[in-house]
mmCIF file with all atom_site columns, C-alpha atoms in Angstrom:
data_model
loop_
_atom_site.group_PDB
_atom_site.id
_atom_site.type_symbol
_atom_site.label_atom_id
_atom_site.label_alt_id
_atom_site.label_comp_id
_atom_site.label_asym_id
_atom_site.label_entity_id
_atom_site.label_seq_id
_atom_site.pdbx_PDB_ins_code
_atom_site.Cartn_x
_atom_site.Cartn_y
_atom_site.Cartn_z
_atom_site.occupancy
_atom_site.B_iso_or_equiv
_atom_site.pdbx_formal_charge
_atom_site.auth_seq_id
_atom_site.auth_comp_id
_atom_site.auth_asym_id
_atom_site.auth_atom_id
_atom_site.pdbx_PDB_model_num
ATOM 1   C CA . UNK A 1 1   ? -7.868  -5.791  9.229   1.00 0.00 ? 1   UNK A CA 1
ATOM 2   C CA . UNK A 1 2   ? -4.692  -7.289  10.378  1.00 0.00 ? 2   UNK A CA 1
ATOM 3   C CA . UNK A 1 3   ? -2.485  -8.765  7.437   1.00 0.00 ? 3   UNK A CA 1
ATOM 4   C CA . UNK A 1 4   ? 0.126   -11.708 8.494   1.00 0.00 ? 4   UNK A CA 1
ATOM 5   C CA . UNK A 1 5   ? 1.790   -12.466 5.750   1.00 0.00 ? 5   UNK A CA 1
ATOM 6   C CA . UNK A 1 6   ? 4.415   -9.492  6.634   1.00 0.00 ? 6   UNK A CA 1
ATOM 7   C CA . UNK A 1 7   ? 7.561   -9.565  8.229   1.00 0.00 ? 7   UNK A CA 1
ATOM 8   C CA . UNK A 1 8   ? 5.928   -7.263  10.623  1.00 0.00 ? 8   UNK A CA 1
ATOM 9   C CA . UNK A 1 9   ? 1.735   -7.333  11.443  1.00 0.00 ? 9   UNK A CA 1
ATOM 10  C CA . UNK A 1 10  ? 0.322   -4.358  9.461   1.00 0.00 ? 10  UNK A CA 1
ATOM 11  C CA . UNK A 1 11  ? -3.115  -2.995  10.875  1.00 0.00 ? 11  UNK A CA 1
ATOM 12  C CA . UNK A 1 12  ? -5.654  -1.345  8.127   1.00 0.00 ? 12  UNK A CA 1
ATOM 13  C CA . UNK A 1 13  ? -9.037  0.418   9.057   1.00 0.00 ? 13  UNK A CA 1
ATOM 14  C CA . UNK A 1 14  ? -11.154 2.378   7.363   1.00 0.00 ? 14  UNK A CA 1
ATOM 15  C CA . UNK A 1 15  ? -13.559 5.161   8.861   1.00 0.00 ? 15  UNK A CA 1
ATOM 16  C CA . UNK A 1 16  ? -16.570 6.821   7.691   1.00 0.00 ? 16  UNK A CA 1
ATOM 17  C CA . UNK A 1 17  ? -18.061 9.431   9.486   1.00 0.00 ? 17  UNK A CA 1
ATOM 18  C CA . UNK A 1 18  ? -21.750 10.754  8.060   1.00 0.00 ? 18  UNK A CA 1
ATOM 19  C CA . UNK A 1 19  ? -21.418 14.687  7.690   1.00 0.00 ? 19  UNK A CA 1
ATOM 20  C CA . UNK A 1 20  ? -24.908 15.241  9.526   1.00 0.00 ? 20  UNK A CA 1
ATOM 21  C CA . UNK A 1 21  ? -23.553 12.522  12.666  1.00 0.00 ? 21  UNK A CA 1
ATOM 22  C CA . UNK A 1 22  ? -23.587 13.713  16.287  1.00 0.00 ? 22  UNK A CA 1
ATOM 23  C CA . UNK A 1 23  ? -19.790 14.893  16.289  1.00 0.00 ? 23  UNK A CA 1
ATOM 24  C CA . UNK A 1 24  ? -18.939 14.797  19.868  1.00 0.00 ? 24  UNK A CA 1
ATOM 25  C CA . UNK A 1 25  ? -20.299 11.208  19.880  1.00 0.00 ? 25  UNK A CA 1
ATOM 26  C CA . UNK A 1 26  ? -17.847 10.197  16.564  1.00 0.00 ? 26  UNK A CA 1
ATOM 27  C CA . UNK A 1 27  ? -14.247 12.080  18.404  1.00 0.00 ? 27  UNK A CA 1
ATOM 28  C CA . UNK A 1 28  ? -15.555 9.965   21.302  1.00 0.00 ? 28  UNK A CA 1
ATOM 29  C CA . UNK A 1 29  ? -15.545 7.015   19.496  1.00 0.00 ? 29  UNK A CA 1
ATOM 30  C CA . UNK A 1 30  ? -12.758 7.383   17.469  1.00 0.00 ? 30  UNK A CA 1
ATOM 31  C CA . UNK A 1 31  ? -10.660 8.482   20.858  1.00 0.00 ? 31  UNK A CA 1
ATOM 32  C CA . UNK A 1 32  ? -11.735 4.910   22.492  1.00 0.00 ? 32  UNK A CA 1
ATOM 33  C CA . UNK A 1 33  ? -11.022 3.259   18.978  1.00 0.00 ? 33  UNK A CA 1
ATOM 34  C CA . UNK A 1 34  ? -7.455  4.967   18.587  1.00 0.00 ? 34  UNK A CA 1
ATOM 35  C CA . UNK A 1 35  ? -6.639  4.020   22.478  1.00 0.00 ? 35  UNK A CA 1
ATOM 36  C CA . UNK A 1 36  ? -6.811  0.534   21.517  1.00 0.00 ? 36  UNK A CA 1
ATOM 37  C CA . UNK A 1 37  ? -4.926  0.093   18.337  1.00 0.00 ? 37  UNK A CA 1
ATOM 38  C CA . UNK A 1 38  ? -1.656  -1.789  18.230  1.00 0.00 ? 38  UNK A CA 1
ATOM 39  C CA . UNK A 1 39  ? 1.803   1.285   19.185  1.00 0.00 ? 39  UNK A CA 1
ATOM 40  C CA . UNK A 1 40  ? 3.440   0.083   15.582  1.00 0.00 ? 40  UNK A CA 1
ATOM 41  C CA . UNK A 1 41  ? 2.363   -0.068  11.453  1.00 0.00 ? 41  UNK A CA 1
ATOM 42  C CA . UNK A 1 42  ? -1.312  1.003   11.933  1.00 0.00 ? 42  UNK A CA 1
ATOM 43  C CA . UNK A 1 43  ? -2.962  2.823   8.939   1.00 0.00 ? 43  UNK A CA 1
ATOM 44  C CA . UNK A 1 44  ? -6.261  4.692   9.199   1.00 0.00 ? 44  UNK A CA 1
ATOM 45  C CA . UNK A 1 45  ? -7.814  5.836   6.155   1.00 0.00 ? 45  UNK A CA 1
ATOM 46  C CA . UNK A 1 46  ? -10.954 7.282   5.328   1.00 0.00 ? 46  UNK A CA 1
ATOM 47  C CA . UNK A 1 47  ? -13.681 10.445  5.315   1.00 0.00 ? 47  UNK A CA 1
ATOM 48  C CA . UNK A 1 48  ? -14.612 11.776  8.637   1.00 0.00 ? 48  UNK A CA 1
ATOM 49  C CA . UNK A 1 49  ? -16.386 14.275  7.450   1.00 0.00 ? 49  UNK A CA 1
ATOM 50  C CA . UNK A 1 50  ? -13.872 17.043  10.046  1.00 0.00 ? 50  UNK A CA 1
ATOM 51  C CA . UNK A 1 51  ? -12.221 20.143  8.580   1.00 0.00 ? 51  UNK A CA 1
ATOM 52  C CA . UNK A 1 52  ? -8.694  20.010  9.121   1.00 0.00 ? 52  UNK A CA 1
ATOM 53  C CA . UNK A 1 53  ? -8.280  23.052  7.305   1.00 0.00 ? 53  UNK A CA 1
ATOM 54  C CA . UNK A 1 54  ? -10.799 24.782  9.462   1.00 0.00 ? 54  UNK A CA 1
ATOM 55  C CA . UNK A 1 55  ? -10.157 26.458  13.309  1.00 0.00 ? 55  UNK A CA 1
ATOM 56  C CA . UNK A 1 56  ? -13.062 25.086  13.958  1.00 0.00 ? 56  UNK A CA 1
ATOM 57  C CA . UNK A 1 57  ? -13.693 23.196  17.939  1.00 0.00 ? 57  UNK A CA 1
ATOM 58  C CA . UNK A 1 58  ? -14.451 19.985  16.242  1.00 0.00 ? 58  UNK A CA 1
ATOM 59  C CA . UNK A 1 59  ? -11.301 20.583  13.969  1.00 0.00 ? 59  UNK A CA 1
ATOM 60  C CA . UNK A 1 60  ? -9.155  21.406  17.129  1.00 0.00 ? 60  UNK A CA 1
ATOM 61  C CA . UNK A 1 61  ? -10.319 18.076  19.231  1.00 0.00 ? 61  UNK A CA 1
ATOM 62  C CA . UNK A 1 62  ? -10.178 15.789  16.289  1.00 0.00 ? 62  UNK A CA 1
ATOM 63  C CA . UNK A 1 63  ? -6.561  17.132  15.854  1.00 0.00 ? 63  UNK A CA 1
ATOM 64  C CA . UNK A 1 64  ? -6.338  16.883  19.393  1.00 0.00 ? 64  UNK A CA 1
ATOM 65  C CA . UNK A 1 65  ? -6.964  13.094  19.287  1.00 0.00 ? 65  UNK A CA 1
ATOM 66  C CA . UNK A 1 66  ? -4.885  12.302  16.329  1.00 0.00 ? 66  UNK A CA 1
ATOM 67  C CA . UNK A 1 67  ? -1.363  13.647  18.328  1.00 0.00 ? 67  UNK A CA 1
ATOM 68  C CA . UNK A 1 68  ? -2.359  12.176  21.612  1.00 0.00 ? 68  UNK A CA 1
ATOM 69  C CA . UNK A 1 69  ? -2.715  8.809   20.342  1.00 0.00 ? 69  UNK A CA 1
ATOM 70  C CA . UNK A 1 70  ? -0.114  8.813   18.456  1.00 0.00 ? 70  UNK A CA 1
ATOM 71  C CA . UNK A 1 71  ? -0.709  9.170   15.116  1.00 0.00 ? 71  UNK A CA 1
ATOM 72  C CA . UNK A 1 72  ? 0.301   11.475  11.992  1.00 0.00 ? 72  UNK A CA 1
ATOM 73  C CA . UNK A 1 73  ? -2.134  12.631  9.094   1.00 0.00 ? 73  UNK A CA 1
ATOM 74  C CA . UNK A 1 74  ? -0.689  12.192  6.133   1.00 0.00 ? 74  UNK A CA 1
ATOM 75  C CA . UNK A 1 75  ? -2.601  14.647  4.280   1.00 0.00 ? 75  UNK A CA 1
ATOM 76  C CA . UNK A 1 76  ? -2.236  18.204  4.684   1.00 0.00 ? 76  UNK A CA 1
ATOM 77  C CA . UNK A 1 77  ? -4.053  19.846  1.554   1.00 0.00 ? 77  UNK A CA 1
ATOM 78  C CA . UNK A 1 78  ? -7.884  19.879  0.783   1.00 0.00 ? 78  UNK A CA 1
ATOM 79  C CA . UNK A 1 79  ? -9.454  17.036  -0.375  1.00 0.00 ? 79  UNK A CA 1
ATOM 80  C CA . UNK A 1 80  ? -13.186 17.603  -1.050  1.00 0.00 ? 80  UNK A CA 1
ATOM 81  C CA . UNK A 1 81  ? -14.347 20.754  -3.391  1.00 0.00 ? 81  UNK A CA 1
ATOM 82  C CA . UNK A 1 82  ? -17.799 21.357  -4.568  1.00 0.00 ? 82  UNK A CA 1
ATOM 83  C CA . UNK A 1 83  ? -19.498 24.113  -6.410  1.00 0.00 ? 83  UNK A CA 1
ATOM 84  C CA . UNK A 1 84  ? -20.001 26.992  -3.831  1.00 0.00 ? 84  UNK A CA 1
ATOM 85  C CA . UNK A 1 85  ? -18.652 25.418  -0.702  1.00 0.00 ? 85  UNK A CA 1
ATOM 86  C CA . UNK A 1 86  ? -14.924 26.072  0.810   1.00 0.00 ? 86  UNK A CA 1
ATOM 87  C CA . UNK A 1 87  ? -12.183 23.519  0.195   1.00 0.00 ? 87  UNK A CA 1
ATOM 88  C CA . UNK A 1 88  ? -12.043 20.944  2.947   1.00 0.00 ? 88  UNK A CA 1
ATOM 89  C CA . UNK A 1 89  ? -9.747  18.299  4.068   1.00 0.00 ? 89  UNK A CA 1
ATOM 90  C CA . UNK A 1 90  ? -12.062 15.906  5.234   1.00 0.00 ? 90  UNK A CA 1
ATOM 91  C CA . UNK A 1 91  ? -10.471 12.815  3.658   1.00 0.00 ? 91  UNK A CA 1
ATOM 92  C CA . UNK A 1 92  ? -7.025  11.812  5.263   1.00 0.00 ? 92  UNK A CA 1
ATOM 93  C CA . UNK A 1 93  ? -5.006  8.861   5.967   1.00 0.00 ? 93  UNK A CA 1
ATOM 94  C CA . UNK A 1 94  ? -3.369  8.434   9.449   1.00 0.00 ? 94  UNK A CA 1
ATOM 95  C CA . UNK A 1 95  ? -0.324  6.072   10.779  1.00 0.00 ? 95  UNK A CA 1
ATOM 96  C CA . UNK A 1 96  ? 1.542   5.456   13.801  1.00 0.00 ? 96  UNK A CA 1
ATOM 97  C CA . UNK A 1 97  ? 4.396   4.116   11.908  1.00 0.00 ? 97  UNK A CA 1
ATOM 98  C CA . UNK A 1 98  ? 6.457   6.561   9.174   1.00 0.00 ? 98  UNK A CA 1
ATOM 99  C CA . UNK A 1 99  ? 9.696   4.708   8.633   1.00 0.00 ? 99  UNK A CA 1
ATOM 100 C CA . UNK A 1 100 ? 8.238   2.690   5.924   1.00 0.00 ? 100 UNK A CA 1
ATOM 101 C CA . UNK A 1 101 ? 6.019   5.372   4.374   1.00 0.00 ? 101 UNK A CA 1
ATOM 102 C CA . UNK A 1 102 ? 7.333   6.466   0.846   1.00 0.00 ? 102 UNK A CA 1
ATOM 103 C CA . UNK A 1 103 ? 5.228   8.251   -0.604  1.00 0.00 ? 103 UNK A CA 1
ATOM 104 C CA . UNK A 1 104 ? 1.531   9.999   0.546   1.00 0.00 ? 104 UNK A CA 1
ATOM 105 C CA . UNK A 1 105 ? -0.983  12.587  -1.438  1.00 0.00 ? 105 UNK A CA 1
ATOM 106 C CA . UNK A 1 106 ? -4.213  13.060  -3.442  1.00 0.00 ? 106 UNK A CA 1
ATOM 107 C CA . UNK A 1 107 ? -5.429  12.520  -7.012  1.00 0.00 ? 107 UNK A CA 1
ATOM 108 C CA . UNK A 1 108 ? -6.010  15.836  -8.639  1.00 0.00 ? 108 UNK A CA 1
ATOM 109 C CA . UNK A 1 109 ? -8.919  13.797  -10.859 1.00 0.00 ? 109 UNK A CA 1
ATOM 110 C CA . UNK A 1 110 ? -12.056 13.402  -9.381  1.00 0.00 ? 110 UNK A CA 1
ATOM 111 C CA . UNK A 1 111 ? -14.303 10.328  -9.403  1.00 0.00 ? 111 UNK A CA 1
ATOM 112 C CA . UNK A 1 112 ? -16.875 12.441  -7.030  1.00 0.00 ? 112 UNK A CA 1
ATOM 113 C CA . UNK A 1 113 ? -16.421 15.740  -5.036  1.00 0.00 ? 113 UNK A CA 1
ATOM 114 C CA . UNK A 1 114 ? -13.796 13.716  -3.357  1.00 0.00 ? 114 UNK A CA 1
ATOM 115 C CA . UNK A 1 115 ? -9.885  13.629  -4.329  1.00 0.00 ? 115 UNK A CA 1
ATOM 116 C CA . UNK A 1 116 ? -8.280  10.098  -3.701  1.00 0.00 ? 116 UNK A CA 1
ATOM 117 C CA . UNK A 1 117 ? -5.619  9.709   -1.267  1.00 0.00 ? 117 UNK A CA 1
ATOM 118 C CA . UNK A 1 118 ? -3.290  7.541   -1.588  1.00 0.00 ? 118 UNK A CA 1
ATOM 119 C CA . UNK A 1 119 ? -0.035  6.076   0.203   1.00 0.00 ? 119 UNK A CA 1
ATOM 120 C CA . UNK A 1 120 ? 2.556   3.531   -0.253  1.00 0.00 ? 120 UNK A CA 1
ATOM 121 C CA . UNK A 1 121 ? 4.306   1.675   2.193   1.00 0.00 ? 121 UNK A CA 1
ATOM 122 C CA . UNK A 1 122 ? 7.113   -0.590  1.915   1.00 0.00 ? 122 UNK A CA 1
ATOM 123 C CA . UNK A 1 123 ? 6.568   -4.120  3.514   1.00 0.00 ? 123 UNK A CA 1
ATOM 124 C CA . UNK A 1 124 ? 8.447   -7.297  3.662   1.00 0.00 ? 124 UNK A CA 1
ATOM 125 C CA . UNK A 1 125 ? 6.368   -10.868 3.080   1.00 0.00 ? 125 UNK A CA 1
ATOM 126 C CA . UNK A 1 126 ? 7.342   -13.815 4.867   1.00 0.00 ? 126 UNK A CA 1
ATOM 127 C CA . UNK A 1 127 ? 7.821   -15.477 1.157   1.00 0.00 ? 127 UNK A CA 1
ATOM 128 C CA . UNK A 1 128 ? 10.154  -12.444 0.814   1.00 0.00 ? 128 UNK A CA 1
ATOM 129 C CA . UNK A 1 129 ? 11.728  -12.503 3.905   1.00 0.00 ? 129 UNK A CA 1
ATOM 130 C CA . UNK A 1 130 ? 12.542  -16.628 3.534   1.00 0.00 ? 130 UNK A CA 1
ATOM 131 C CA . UNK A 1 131 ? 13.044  -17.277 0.035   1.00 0.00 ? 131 UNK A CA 1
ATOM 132 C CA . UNK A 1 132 ? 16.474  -17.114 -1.274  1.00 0.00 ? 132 UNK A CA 1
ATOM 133 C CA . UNK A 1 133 ? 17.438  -14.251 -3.684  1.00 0.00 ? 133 UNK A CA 1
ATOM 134 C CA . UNK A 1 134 ? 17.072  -14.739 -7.233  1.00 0.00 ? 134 UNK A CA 1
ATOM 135 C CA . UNK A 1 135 ? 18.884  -13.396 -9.563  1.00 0.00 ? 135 UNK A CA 1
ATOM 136 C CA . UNK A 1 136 ? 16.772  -10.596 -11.281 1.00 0.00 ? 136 UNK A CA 1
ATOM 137 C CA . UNK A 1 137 ? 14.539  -9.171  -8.375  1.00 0.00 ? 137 UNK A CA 1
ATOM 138 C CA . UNK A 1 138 ? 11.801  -6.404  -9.699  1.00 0.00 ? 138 UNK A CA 1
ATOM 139 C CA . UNK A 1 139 ? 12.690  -2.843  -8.311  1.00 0.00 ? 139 UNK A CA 1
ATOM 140 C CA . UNK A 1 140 ? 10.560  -0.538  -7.732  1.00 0.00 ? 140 UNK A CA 1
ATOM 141 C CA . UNK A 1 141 ? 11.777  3.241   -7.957  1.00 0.00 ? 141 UNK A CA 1
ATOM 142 C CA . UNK A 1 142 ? 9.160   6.008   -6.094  1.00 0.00 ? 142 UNK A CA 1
ATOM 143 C CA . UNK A 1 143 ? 11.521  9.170   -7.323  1.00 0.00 ? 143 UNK A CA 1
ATOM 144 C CA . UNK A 1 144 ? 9.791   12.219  -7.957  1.00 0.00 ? 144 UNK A CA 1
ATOM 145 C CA . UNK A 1 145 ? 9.339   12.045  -11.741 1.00 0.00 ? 145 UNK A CA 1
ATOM 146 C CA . UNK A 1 146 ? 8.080   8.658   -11.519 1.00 0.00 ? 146 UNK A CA 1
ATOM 147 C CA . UNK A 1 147 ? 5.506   9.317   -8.900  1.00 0.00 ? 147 UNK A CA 1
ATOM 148 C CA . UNK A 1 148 ? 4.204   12.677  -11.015 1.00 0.00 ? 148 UNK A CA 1
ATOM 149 C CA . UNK A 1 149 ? 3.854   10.400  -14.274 1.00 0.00 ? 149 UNK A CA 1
ATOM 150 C CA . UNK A 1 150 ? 1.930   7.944   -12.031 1.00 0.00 ? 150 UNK A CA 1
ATOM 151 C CA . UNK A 1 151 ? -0.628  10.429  -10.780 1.00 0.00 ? 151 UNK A CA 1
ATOM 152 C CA . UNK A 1 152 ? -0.677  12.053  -14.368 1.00 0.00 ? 152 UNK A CA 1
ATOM 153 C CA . UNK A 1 153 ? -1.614  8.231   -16.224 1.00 0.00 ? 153 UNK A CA 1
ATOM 154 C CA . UNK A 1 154 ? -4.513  7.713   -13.439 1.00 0.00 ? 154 UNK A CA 1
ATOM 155 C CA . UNK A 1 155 ? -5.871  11.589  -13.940 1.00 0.00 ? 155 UNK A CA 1
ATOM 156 C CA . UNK A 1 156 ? -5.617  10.622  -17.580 1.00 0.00 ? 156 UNK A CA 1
ATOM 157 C CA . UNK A 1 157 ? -7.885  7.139   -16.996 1.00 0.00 ? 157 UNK A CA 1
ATOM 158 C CA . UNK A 1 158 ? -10.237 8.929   -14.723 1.00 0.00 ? 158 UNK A CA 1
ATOM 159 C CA . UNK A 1 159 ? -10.522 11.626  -17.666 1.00 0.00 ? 159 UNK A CA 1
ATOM 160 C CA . UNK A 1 160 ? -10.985 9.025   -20.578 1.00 0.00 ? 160 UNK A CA 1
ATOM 161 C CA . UNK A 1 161 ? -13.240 6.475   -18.454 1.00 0.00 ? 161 UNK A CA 1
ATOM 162 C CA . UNK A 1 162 ? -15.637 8.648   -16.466 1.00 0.00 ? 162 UNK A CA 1
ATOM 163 C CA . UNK A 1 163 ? -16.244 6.033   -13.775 1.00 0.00 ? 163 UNK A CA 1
ATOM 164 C CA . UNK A 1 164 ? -19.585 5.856   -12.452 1.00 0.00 ? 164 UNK A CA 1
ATOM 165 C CA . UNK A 1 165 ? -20.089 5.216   -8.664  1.00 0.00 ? 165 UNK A CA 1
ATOM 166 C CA . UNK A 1 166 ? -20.616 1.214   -8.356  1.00 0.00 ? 166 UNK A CA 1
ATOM 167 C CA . UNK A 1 167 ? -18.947 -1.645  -7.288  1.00 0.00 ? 167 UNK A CA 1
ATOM 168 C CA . UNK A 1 168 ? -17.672 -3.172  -11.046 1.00 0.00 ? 168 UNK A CA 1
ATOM 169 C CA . UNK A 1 169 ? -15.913 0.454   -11.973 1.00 0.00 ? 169 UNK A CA 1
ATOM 170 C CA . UNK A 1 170 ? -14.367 0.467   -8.457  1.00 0.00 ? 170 UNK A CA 1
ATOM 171 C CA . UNK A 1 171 ? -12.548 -2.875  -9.194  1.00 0.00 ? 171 UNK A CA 1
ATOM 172 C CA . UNK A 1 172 ? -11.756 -1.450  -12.900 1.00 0.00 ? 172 UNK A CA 1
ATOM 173 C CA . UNK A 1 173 ? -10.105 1.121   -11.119 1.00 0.00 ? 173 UNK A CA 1
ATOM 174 C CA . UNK A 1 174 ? -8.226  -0.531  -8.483  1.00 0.00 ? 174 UNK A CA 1
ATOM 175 C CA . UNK A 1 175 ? -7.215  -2.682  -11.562 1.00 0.00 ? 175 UNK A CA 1
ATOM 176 C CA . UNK A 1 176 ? -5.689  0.453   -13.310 1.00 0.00 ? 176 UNK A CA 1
ATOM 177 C CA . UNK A 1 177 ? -4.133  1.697   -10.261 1.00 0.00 ? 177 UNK A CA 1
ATOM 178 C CA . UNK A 1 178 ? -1.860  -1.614  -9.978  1.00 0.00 ? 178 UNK A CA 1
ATOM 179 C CA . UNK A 1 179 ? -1.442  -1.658  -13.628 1.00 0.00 ? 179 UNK A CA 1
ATOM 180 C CA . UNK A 1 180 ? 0.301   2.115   -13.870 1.00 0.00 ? 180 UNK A CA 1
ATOM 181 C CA . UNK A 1 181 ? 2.446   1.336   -10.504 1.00 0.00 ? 181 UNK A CA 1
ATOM 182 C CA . UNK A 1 182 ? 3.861   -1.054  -12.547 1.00 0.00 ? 182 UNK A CA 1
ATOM 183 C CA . UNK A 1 183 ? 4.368   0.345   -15.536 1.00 0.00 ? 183 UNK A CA 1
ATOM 184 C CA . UNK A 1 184 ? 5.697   3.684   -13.443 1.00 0.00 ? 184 UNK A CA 1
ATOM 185 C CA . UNK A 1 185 ? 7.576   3.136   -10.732 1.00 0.00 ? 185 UNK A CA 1
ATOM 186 C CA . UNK A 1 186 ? 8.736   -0.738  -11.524 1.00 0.00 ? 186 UNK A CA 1
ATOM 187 C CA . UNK A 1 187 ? 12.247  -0.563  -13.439 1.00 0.00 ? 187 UNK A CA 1
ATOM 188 C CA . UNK A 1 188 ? 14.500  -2.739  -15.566 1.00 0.00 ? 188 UNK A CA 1
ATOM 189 C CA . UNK A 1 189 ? 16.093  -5.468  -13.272 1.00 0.00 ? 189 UNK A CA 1
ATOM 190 C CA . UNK A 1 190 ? 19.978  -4.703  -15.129 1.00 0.00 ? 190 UNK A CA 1
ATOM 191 C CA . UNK A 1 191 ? 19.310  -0.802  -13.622 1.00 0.00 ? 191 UNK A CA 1
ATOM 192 C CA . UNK A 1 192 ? 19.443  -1.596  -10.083 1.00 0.00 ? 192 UNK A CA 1
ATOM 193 C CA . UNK A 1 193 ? 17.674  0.786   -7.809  1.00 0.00 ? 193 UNK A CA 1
ATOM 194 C CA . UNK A 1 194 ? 17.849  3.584   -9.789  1.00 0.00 ? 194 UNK A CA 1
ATOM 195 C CA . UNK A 1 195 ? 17.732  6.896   -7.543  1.00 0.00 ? 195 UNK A CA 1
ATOM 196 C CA . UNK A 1 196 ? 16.918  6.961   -4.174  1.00 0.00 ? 196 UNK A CA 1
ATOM 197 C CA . UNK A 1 197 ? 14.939  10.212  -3.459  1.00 0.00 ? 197 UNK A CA 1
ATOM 198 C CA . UNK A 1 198 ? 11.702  9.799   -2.429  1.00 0.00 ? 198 UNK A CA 1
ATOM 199 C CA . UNK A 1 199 ? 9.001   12.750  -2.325  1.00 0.00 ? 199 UNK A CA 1
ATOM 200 C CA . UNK A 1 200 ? 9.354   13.842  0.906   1.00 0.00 ? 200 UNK A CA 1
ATOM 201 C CA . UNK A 1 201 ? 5.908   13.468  2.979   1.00 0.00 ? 201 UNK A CA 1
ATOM 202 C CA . UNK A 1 202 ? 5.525   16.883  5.344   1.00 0.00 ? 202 UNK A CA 1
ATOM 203 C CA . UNK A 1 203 ? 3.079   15.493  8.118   1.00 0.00 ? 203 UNK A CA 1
ATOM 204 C CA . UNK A 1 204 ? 0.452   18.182  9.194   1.00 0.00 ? 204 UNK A CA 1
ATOM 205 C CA . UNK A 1 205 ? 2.217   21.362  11.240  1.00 0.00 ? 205 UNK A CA 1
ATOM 206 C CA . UNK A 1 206 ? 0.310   22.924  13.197  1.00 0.00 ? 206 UNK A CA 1
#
């Protein structure tokens, strides 16, 4: 999907590769697809069903692929745990562009054997970027503390609600989502910025 209403295009796919899929056909794929996105503010998110964690061949191309076209997981810790398997980081979320990330990670609650990932990224509308400055503008501040409460209130909702797997409960929680980044990170508009530290985001070293 390519959204327009930035200051700068923004590109956002999403990938699902089946675990019992003919591998070398999927890197293929995804090697073609990667050679063709846009060199600037492309996000790739999704479960493709690859060990990262592993030193596995598939692991090592797939890796392989990522660096040579240009593009950084975000997500270096396991994402998928299920009662007697290994951890696996399966689930990831991969950019070209890191300037604007500010802040990238997992949900410790579960709505399936899955973690969610997550990432922000700061982007400038054209309303923004033409409209003349009001007075009070909401701030948003993605410290450390702030960004620990927010994934505390959503392992809290996940906890309380229980969501089961359908469309209606998704929506619920995409709804609660944008309700606790507002009532965690947005601040009082006579505060300013507040502080400036951001969680820093280690991209995967290999």
């Amino acid at each position: 999907i390519e959204i327009t209403n930035t200051q700068l295009p923004q590109y956002v796919g999403v990938v699902y590769r089946p675990p019992n899929g003919n591998t070398e056909l999927a890197l293929n794929e995804l090697d073609t697809l990667m050679k063709s996105l846009p060199q600037d503010n492309v996000t790739v998110s999704g479960d493709f069903n690859i060990d990262l964690l592993s030193k596995s061949k598939d692991a090592a191309e797939f890796e392989q692929i990522i660096y040579s076209n240009n593009l950084i997981p975000l997500i270096s810790v396991a994402t998928h745990v299920k009662p007697g398997c290994n951890e696996t980081l399966i689930d990831n979320i991969l950019v070209n562009s890191t300037e604007d990330i500010l802040a990238a990670g997992i949900l410790e609650s579960k709505v399936s054997h899955h973690s969610p990932t997550f990432c922000f990224i700061s982007c400038i509308t054209d309303k923004d970027a033409n409209a003349s400055v009001p007075k009070h503008i909401p701030k948003y501040d993605y410290c450390e503390t702030n960004i620990d409460n927010f994934v505390r209130d959503i392992h809290n909702e996940i906890s309380v609600n229980r969501f089961d797997y359908n469309e209606e409960n998704f929506s619920e929680f995409v709804k609660i989502v944008q309700e606790k980044i507002e009532t965690n990170f947005k601040t009082d508009d006579s505060f300013g910025l507040g502080s400036r530290r951001n969680r820093l985001m280690i991209p995967w070293i290999t």
